[in-house]
């Protein structure tokens, strides 16, 4: 059952689940999550209602799945009915509000999380950045983050690259990165392309690793827009 659930086949997982002579909370949560993550909320809700016992993972599975599918109202409804709010559910609601552009509510959830990991910090930085007018708050959250990873750096560099900030500020953040991946290089290359800085774009393109077609597409677009 767990194999089918993990591979995104809730129908087959449910067949195995129905054959189980005894079902514990782990098996209930697994089949519920399988349906919810695939967006099959009618089946997921029926299972949720049938469950003899629920824990924080049960509630969070429904909240997170609704949030991932853009159903903020349903995520809020499950969150409000939780007997006790745990860190996992708070993180899921922070992500749900951030994805919906409700930065104030995302920050409220963020502030209520007792121990914040890199995921929730990155969520909050992204929420400020996506807002478009809160770049300073995105930078402040980034500076306050106790342990940054590649996602954190890419998020803040992208926020500068897409916000209309001076290009040299984007480049400075890129230069400060302790490590870079293909996304990091593509962000800066895209920024040069958007600003029609062809010389810098070509120089960066020549220096960067090119493991896929993304950098090629960016540089071709840059040259086609300049008609060179």
Coordinates of N, CA and C in Angstrom, one line a residue, residues 8-214:
X8 N 2.1 8.0 -6.1 CA 1.0 8.8 -6.6 C -0.1 8.0 -7.2
X9 N -0.4 6.8 -6.7 CA -1.5 5.9 -7.2 C -2.4 5.6 -6.1
X10 N -3.3 6.6 -5.7 CA -4.1 6.4 -4.5 C -5.2 5.3 -4.8
X11 N -5.6 5.1 -6.0 CA -6.6 4.0 -6.3 C -6.1 2.7 -5.9
X12 N -4.9 2.3 -6.4 CA -4.3 1.0 -6.0 C -4.0 0.9 -4.6
X13 N -3.5 2.1 -4.0 CA -3.2 2.1 -2.6 C -4.5 1.8 -1.8
X14 N -5.6 2.3 -2.2 CA -6.9 2.1 -1.5 C -7.3 0.6 -1.6
X15 N -7.0 0.0 -2.7 CA -7.3 -1.4 -2.8 C -6.6 -2.2 -1.8
X16 N -5.3 -1.9 -1.6 CA -4.5 -2.6 -0.6 C -5.0 -2.3 0.8
X17 N -5.3 -1.0 1.0 CA -5.8 -0.6 2.3 C -7.1 -1.3 2.7
X18 N -8.0 -1.5 1.7 CA -9.2 -2.2 2.0 C -9.0 -3.7 2.4
X19 N -7.9 -4.3 1.9 CA -7.6 -5.7 2.2 C -6.9 -5.8 3.5
X20 N -6.5 -4.8 4.1 CA -5.7 -4.9 5.4 C -6.6 -5.3 6.5
X21 N -6.3 -6.4 7.2 CA -7.1 -6.9 8.3 C -7.1 -5.9 9.5
X22 N -6.0 -5.2 9.7 CA -5.9 -4.2 10.8 C -5.3 -2.9 10.2
X23 N -5.9 -1.8 10.6 CA -5.3 -0.5 10.1 C -5.0 0.3 11.3
X24 N -3.8 0.8 11.3 CA -3.4 1.8 12.4 C -3.4 3.2 11.8
X25 N -3.0 4.1 12.7 CA -3.1 5.5 12.3 C -2.1 5.8 11.2
X26 N -1.0 5.1 11.1 CA 0.0 5.4 10.1 C -0.6 5.0 8.7
X27 N -1.3 3.9 8.6 CA -1.9 3.4 7.4 C -3.1 4.4 7.0
X28 N -3.9 4.8 7.9 CA -4.9 5.8 7.6 C -4.3 7.1 7.1
X29 N -3.3 7.6 7.7 CA -2.7 8.9 7.3 C -2.1 8.7 5.9
X30 N -1.5 7.5 5.6 CA -0.8 7.3 4.3 C -1.9 7.4 3.2
X31 N -3.0 6.7 3.4 CA -4.0 6.6 2.3 C -4.7 8.0 2.2
X32 N -4.9 8.7 3.3 CA -5.5 10.0 3.2 C -4.6 11.0 2.5
X33 N -3.3 10.9 2.8 CA -2.3 11.8 2.1 C -2.2 11.5 0.7
X34 N -2.3 10.2 0.3 CA -2.2 9.8 -1.1 C -3.3 10.5 -1.9
X35 N -4.5 10.4 -1.5 CA -5.6 11.1 -2.2 C -5.5 12.6 -2.2
X36 N -5.2 13.1 -1.0 CA -5.2 14.6 -0.9 C -4.1 15.2 -1.8
X37 N -2.9 14.6 -1.8 CA -1.8 15.1 -2.6 C -2.1 15.1 -4.1
X38 N -2.9 14.2 -4.5 CA -3.3 14.1 -5.9 C -4.5 15.0 -6.2
X39 N -5.0 15.7 -5.2 CA -6.1 16.6 -5.5 C -7.5 15.9 -5.5
X40 N -7.5 14.7 -5.0 CA -8.8 13.9 -5.0 C -9.4 14.1 -3.6
X41 N -9.9 15.4 -3.4 CA -10.4 15.8 -2.1 C -11.7 15.1 -1.6
X42 N -12.5 14.7 -2.6 CA -13.8 14.0 -2.2 C -13.4 12.7 -1.5
X43 N -12.5 11.9 -2.0 CA -12.1 10.7 -1.4 C -11.3 11.0 -0.1
X44 N -10.5 12.0 -0.1 CA -9.7 12.3 1.1 C -10.6 12.7 2.2
X45 N -11.6 13.5 1.9 CA -12.5 14.0 3.0 C -13.4 12.9 3.5
X46 N -13.8 11.9 2.7 CA -14.5 10.8 3.2 C -13.7 9.9 4.1
X47 N -12.4 9.7 3.8 CA -11.5 9.0 4.6 C -11.3 9.8 5.9
X48 N -11.1 11.1 5.8 CA -10.9 11.9 7.0 C -12.1 11.7 8.0
X49 N -13.3 11.8 7.4 CA -14.5 11.6 8.3 C -14.7 10.2 8.9
X50 N -14.1 9.2 8.2 CA -14.2 7.8 8.6 C -13.2 7.5 9.7
X51 N -12.1 8.2 9.8 CA -11.0 7.9 10.6 C -11.4 7.8 12.1
X52 N -11.1 6.7 12.7 CA -11.4 6.5 14.2 C -10.6 7.4 15.1
X53 N -9.4 7.8 14.6 CA -8.5 8.6 15.4 C -7.7 9.5 14.4
X54 N -7.5 10.7 14.9 CA -6.7 11.7 14.0 C -5.6 12.2 14.9
X55 N -4.4 12.6 14.3 CA -3.4 13.2 15.0 C -3.0 14.5 14.2
X56 N -1.9 15.2 14.6 CA -1.5 16.4 13.9 C -1.2 16.2 12.4
X57 N -0.6 15.0 12.1 CA -0.3 14.7 10.7 C -1.5 14.6 9.8
X58 N -2.6 14.0 10.4 CA -3.9 13.9 9.7 C -4.4 15.3 9.3
X59 N -4.5 16.2 10.2 CA -5.0 17.5 9.9 C -4.0 18.3 9.0
X60 N -2.7 18.1 9.2 CA -1.8 18.8 8.4 C -1.8 18.3 7.0
X61 N -2.0 17.0 6.8 CA -2.1 16.5 5.4 C -3.2 17.2 4.6
X62 N -4.3 17.4 5.2 CA -5.5 18.1 4.5 C -5.2 19.6 4.3
X63 N -4.6 20.2 5.3 CA -4.3 21.6 5.2 C -3.2 21.8 4.1
X64 N -2.2 21.1 4.1 CA -1.1 21.2 3.2 C -1.5 20.9 1.7
X65 N -2.3 19.9 1.6 CA -2.8 19.5 0.2 C -3.7 20.6 -0.4
X66 N -4.6 21.1 0.5 CA -5.5 22.2 0.0 C -4.7 23.4 -0.4
X67 N -3.7 23.7 0.5 CA -2.8 24.9 0.2 C -2.1 24.7 -1.1
X68 N -1.5 23.5 -1.3 CA -0.8 23.3 -2.6 C -1.6 23.4 -3.8
X69 N -2.9 23.1 -3.7 CA -3.8 23.2 -4.8 C -4.6 24.6 -4.9
X70 N -4.1 25.5 -4.1 CA -4.7 26.9 -4.1 C -6.0 27.0 -3.4
X71 N -6.4 26.1 -2.6 CA -7.7 26.2 -1.9 C -7.5 26.8 -0.5
X72 N -7.3 28.1 -0.5 CA -7.0 28.7 0.8 C -8.1 28.6 1.8
X73 N -9.4 28.8 1.3 CA -10.5 28.7 2.1 C -10.7 27.4 2.9
X74 N -10.5 26.3 2.1 CA -10.6 25.0 2.7 C -9.4 24.7 3.7
X75 N -8.2 25.2 3.4 CA -7.1 25.1 4.3 C -7.4 25.8 5.6
X76 N -7.9 27.0 5.5 CA -8.3 27.7 6.7 C -9.4 27.0 7.5
X77 N -10.3 26.4 6.8 CA -11.4 25.7 7.5 C -10.9 24.6 8.3
X78 N -10.0 23.7 7.8 CA -9.4 22.6 8.5 C -8.5 23.1 9.6
X79 N -7.8 24.2 9.4 CA -6.9 24.7 10.4 C -7.7 25.2 11.6
X80 N -8.8 25.9 11.3 CA -9.7 26.4 12.4 C -10.3 25.4 13.3
X81 N -10.5 24.2 12.7 CA -11.2 23.1 13.4 C -10.2 22.2 14.2
X82 N -8.9 22.4 14.0 CA -7.9 21.6 14.7 C -8.0 21.8 16.2
X83 N -8.0 20.7 16.9 CA -8.1 20.8 18.4 C -6.9 21.5 19.0
X84 N -5.7 21.3 18.4 CA -4.5 22.0 18.8 C -3.6 22.2 17.6
X85 N -3.1 23.5 17.5 CA -2.2 23.8 16.4 C -0.8 23.4 16.7
X86 N -0.2 22.6 15.9 CA 1.2 22.2 16.0 C 2.1 22.9 15.0
X87 N 3.4 22.8 15.1 CA 4.3 23.5 14.3 C 4.1 23.1 12.8
X88 N 3.8 21.8 12.5 CA 3.5 21.4 11.1 C 2.4 22.2 10.5
X89 N 1.3 22.3 11.2 CA 0.1 22.9 10.7 C 0.3 24.4 10.6
X90 N 1.1 25.0 11.5 CA 1.4 26.4 11.4 C 2.3 26.7 10.1
X91 N 3.2 25.8 9.9 CA 4.1 26.0 8.7 C 3.2 25.8 7.4
X92 N 2.3 24.9 7.4 CA 1.4 24.7 6.2 C 0.6 25.9 6.0
X93 N 0.0 26.5 7.0 CA -0.8 27.7 6.9 C 0.0 28.9 6.5
X94 N 1.3 29.0 7.0 CA 2.2 30.1 6.5 C 2.4 30.0 5.0
X95 N 2.6 28.8 4.5 CA 2.8 28.6 3.1 C 1.6 28.9 2.3
X96 N 0.4 28.5 2.9 CA -0.9 28.7 2.2 C -1.1 30.2 2.0
X97 N -0.9 31.0 3.1 CA -1.1 32.4 3.0 C -0.1 33.1 2.1
X98 N 1.1 32.6 2.2 CA 2.2 33.2 1.3 C 1.9 32.9 -0.2
X99 N 1.4 31.7 -0.5 CA 1.1 31.4 -1.9 C -0.1 32.2 -2.4
X100 N -1.0 32.6 -1.5 CA -2.2 33.3 -1.9 C -1.9 34.8 -1.9
X101 N -0.7 35.2 -1.5 CA -0.3 36.7 -1.5 C -0.8 37.4 -0.3
X102 N -1.3 36.7 0.7 CA -1.7 37.3 2.0 C -0.5 37.4 2.9
X103 N 0.4 38.3 2.7 CA 1.6 38.4 3.4 C 1.5 38.7 4.8
X104 N 0.5 39.5 5.2 CA 0.3 39.8 6.6 C -0.1 38.6 7.4
X105 N -1.0 37.8 6.9 CA -1.4 36.5 7.6 C -0.3 35.5 7.6
X106 N 0.5 35.5 6.5 CA 1.7 34.6 6.5 C 2.6 35.0 7.6
X107 N 2.9 36.3 7.8 CA 3.8 36.7 8.8 C 3.2 36.4 10.2
X108 N 1.9 36.5 10.4 CA 1.3 36.1 11.6 C 1.5 34.7 12.0
X109 N 1.4 33.8 11.0 CA 1.7 32.4 11.2 C 3.1 32.2 11.5
X110 N 4.0 32.8 10.7 CA 5.4 32.7 10.9 C 5.8 33.1 12.3
X111 N 5.3 34.2 12.8 CA 5.6 34.6 14.2 C 5.2 33.7 15.3
X112 N 4.1 32.9 15.0 CA 3.6 31.9 16.0 C 4.3 30.6 16.0
X113 N 5.2 30.4 15.0 CA 5.9 29.1 15.0 C 7.1 29.1 16.0
X114 N 7.1 28.2 16.9 CA 8.1 28.3 18.0 C 9.6 28.1 17.5
X115 N 9.7 27.1 16.6 CA 11.1 26.8 16.0 C 11.0 26.8 14.5
X116 N 11.7 27.7 13.9 CA 11.5 27.9 12.5 C 12.7 27.3 11.7
X117 N 12.4 26.4 10.8 CA 13.4 25.8 10.0 C 13.6 26.6 8.7
X118 N 14.6 26.1 7.9 CA 14.9 26.8 6.6 C 13.7 26.9 5.7
X119 N 12.8 25.9 5.7 CA 11.7 25.9 4.8 C 10.8 27.1 5.2
X120 N 10.5 27.3 6.4 CA 9.5 28.4 6.8 C 10.2 29.7 6.6
X121 N 11.4 29.9 6.9 CA 12.1 31.1 6.6 C 12.1 31.4 5.1
X122 N 12.4 30.4 4.3 CA 12.3 30.6 2.8 C 10.9 31.0 2.3
X123 N 9.9 30.4 3.0 CA 8.5 30.7 2.6 C 8.3 32.2 2.9
X124 N 8.7 32.7 4.0 CA 8.4 34.1 4.4 C 9.2 35.0 3.5
X125 N 10.5 34.7 3.3 CA 11.3 35.6 2.3 C 10.6 35.7 1.0
X126 N 10.1 34.5 0.5 CA 9.4 34.5 -0.8 C 8.2 35.3 -0.8
X127 N 7.4 35.2 0.4 CA 6.2 35.9 0.5 C 6.4 37.4 0.3
X128 N 7.4 37.9 1.0 CA 7.7 39.4 0.9 C 8.2 39.7 -0.5
X129 N 9.0 38.8 -1.1 CA 9.5 39.1 -2.4 C 8.4 39.1 -3.5
X130 N 7.5 38.1 -3.4 CA 6.5 38.0 -4.4 C 5.5 39.2 -4.3
X131 N 5.4 39.8 -3.1 CA 4.5 40.9 -2.9 C 4.8 42.1 -3.9
X132 N 6.1 42.2 -4.2 CA 6.6 43.2 -5.1 C 6.9 44.5 -4.5
X133 N 6.3 44.9 -3.4 CA 6.6 46.2 -2.8 C 7.2 46.0 -1.4
X134 N 7.7 44.8 -1.0 CA 8.2 44.6 0.3 C 9.6 44.0 0.2
X135 N 10.4 44.5 -0.7 CA 11.7 44.0 -0.9 C 12.6 44.2 0.3
X136 N 12.4 45.3 1.0 CA 13.2 45.6 2.2 C 12.9 44.5 3.3
X137 N 11.7 44.1 3.4 CA 11.3 43.1 4.4 C 11.8 41.8 4.0
X138 N 11.8 41.5 2.7 CA 12.4 40.2 2.3 C 13.9 40.2 2.7
X139 N 14.6 41.3 2.4 CA 16.0 41.3 2.7 C 16.2 41.2 4.2
X140 N 15.4 41.9 5.0 CA 15.5 41.8 6.5 C 15.3 40.4 7.0
X141 N 14.3 39.7 6.5 CA 14.1 38.3 6.9 C 15.3 37.5 6.5
X142 N 15.8 37.7 5.3 CA 17.0 37.0 4.8 C 18.2 37.2 5.8
X143 N 18.4 38.4 6.2 CA 19.5 38.8 7.1 C 19.3 38.1 8.5
X144 N 18.1 38.0 8.9 CA 17.8 37.5 10.2 C 17.9 35.9 10.2
X145 N 17.8 35.3 9.1 CA 17.7 33.9 9.0 C 19.0 33.3 9.6
X146 N 18.9 32.4 10.6 CA 20.1 31.9 11.2 C 20.9 30.9 10.4
X147 N 20.3 30.2 9.5 CA 21.1 29.3 8.6 C 20.5 29.3 7.2
X148 N 21.2 29.8 6.3 CA 20.7 30.0 4.9 C 21.2 28.8 4.1
X149 N 20.3 28.4 3.1 CA 20.7 27.3 2.2 C 20.6 27.9 0.8
X150 N 20.8 27.1 -0.2 CA 20.8 27.5 -1.6 C 19.5 28.1 -2.0
X151 N 18.4 27.5 -1.5 CA 17.0 28.0 -1.8 C 16.9 29.5 -1.2
X152 N 17.4 29.7 0.0 CA 17.3 31.1 0.6 C 18.0 32.1 -0.3
X153 N 19.2 31.7 -0.8 CA 20.0 32.6 -1.6 C 19.3 32.9 -3.0
X154 N 18.9 31.8 -3.6 CA 18.2 31.9 -4.9 C 16.9 32.8 -4.7
X155 N 16.2 32.6 -3.6 CA 15.0 33.4 -3.4 C 15.3 34.9 -3.3
X156 N 16.3 35.3 -2.5 CA 16.6 36.7 -2.4 C 17.2 37.3 -3.6
X157 N 18.0 36.5 -4.3 CA 18.6 37.0 -5.6 C 17.5 37.2 -6.6
X158 N 16.6 36.2 -6.7 CA 15.5 36.4 -7.6 C 14.6 37.6 -7.3
X159 N 14.4 37.8 -6.0 CA 13.5 38.9 -5.6 C 14.1 40.3 -6.0
X160 N 15.4 40.4 -6.0 CA 16.1 41.6 -6.5 C 16.0 41.7 -8.0
X161 N 16.2 40.5 -8.6 CA 16.3 40.5 -10.1 C 14.9 40.8 -10.7
X162 N 13.8 40.5 -10.0 CA 12.5 40.7 -10.6 C 11.8 42.0 -10.0
X163 N 12.4 42.7 -9.1 CA 11.7 43.8 -8.4 C 11.9 45.1 -9.0
X164 N 12.8 45.2 -10.0 CA 13.2 46.5 -10.5 C 14.3 47.1 -9.8
X165 N 14.9 46.4 -8.9 CA 16.1 47.0 -8.1 C 17.3 47.1 -9.1
X166 N 18.2 47.9 -8.7 CA 19.4 48.1 -9.5 C 20.1 46.8 -9.8
X167 N 20.5 46.6 -11.0 CA 21.1 45.3 -11.4 C 22.4 45.0 -10.7
X168 N 23.1 46.1 -10.3 CA 24.4 45.8 -9.5 C 24.1 45.2 -8.2
X169 N 22.9 45.5 -7.6 CA 22.6 44.9 -6.3 C 22.3 43.4 -6.5
X170 N 21.7 43.0 -7.5 CA 21.4 41.6 -7.8 C 22.8 40.9 -8.0
X171 N 23.7 41.5 -8.8 CA 25.0 40.9 -9.0 C 25.8 40.8 -7.8
X172 N 25.7 41.8 -6.9 CA 26.4 41.7 -5.6 C 26.0 40.6 -4.8
X173 N 24.6 40.4 -4.7 CA 24.1 39.2 -3.9 C 24.6 37.9 -4.5
X174 N 24.6 37.8 -5.9 CA 25.0 36.7 -6.6 C 26.5 36.4 -6.2
X175 N 27.3 37.4 -6.2 CA 28.7 37.2 -5.9 C 29.0 36.8 -4.4
X176 N 28.0 37.2 -3.5 CA 28.2 36.8 -2.1 C 27.8 35.3 -1.9
X177 N 27.1 34.7 -2.8 CA 26.6 33.3 -2.6 C 27.7 32.4 -2.3
X178 N 27.6 31.6 -1.2 CA 28.7 30.6 -0.9 C 28.7 29.5 -1.9
X179 N 27.6 29.2 -2.5 CA 27.5 28.1 -3.5 C 26.4 28.5 -4.5
X180 N 26.5 28.0 -5.7 CA 25.5 28.3 -6.7 C 25.1 27.0 -7.4
X181 N 23.8 27.0 -7.9 CA 23.4 25.9 -8.7 C 22.9 26.5 -10.0
X182 N 22.3 25.6 -10.9 CA 21.9 26.1 -12.2 C 20.8 27.2 -12.1
X183 N 20.0 27.1 -11.1 CA 19.0 28.1 -10.9 C 19.6 29.5 -10.6
X184 N 20.6 29.5 -9.8 CA 21.3 30.8 -9.4 C 21.8 31.5 -10.7
X185 N 22.6 30.7 -11.5 CA 23.1 31.3 -12.7 C 22.0 31.7 -13.7
X186 N 20.9 31.0 -13.8 CA 19.8 31.3 -14.7 C 19.1 32.6 -14.2
X187 N 19.0 32.8 -12.9 CA 18.4 34.0 -12.4 C 19.2 35.3 -12.8
X188 N 20.5 35.2 -12.6 CA 21.3 36.4 -13.0 C 21.4 36.6 -14.5
X189 N 21.5 35.5 -15.3 CA 21.5 35.5 -16.7 C 20.1 36.2 -17.2
X190 N 19.0 35.8 -16.6 CA 17.7 36.3 -16.9 C 17.7 37.8 -16.6
X191 N 18.3 38.2 -15.5 CA 18.3 39.6 -15.2 C 19.1 40.4 -16.2
X192 N 20.2 39.9 -16.6 CA 21.0 40.6 -17.7 C 20.2 40.7 -19.0
X193 N 19.5 39.6 -19.3 CA 18.7 39.6 -20.5 C 17.5 40.6 -20.4
X194 N 16.9 40.7 -19.3 CA 15.7 41.6 -19.1 C 16.2 43.1 -19.2
X195 N 17.4 43.3 -18.8 CA 18.0 44.7 -18.8 C 18.7 45.0 -20.1
X196 N 18.7 44.0 -21.0 CA 19.4 44.2 -22.3 C 20.9 44.4 -22.2
X197 N 21.5 43.8 -21.2 CA 22.9 43.9 -20.9 C 23.6 42.7 -21.7
X198 N 23.7 42.8 -23.0 CA 24.1 41.6 -23.7 C 25.6 41.2 -23.5
X199 N 26.4 42.2 -23.3 CA 27.8 41.9 -23.0 C 28.0 41.1 -21.7
X200 N 27.3 41.6 -20.7 CA 27.4 40.8 -19.4 C 26.7 39.5 -19.5
X201 N 25.6 39.4 -20.2 CA 24.9 38.1 -20.4 C 25.8 37.1 -21.1
X202 N 26.4 37.6 -22.2 CA 27.3 36.7 -22.9 C 28.5 36.2 -22.1
X203 N 29.1 37.1 -21.3 CA 30.2 36.8 -20.5 C 29.8 35.7 -19.4
X204 N 28.6 36.0 -18.8 CA 28.1 35.0 -17.8 C 27.8 33.7 -18.4
X205 N 27.1 33.7 -19.6 CA 26.8 32.5 -20.3 C 28.0 31.7 -20.6
X206 N 29.1 32.3 -21.0 CA 30.3 31.5 -21.3 C 30.9 30.9 -20.1
X207 N 30.7 31.5 -18.9 CA 31.3 31.0 -17.7 C 30.5 30.0 -16.9
X208 N 29.2 30.0 -17.2 CA 28.3 29.2 -16.3 C 28.2 27.7 -16.8
X209 N 27.9 26.8 -15.9 CA 27.6 25.4 -16.3 C 26.3 25.4 -17.1
X210 N 26.3 24.6 -18.1 CA 25.1 24.5 -18.9 C 24.6 23.0 -19.0
X211 N 23.9 22.6 -18.0 CA 23.5 21.2 -18.0 C 22.1 20.9 -18.6
X212 N 21.4 22.0 -18.9 CA 20.1 21.9 -19.6 C 19.9 23.0 -20.6
X213 N 18.7 23.1 -21.1 CA 18.5 24.1 -22.2 C 18.1 25.5 -21.7
X214 N 17.9 25.6 -20.4 CA 17.4 26.9 -19.9 C 18.4 28.1 -20.2

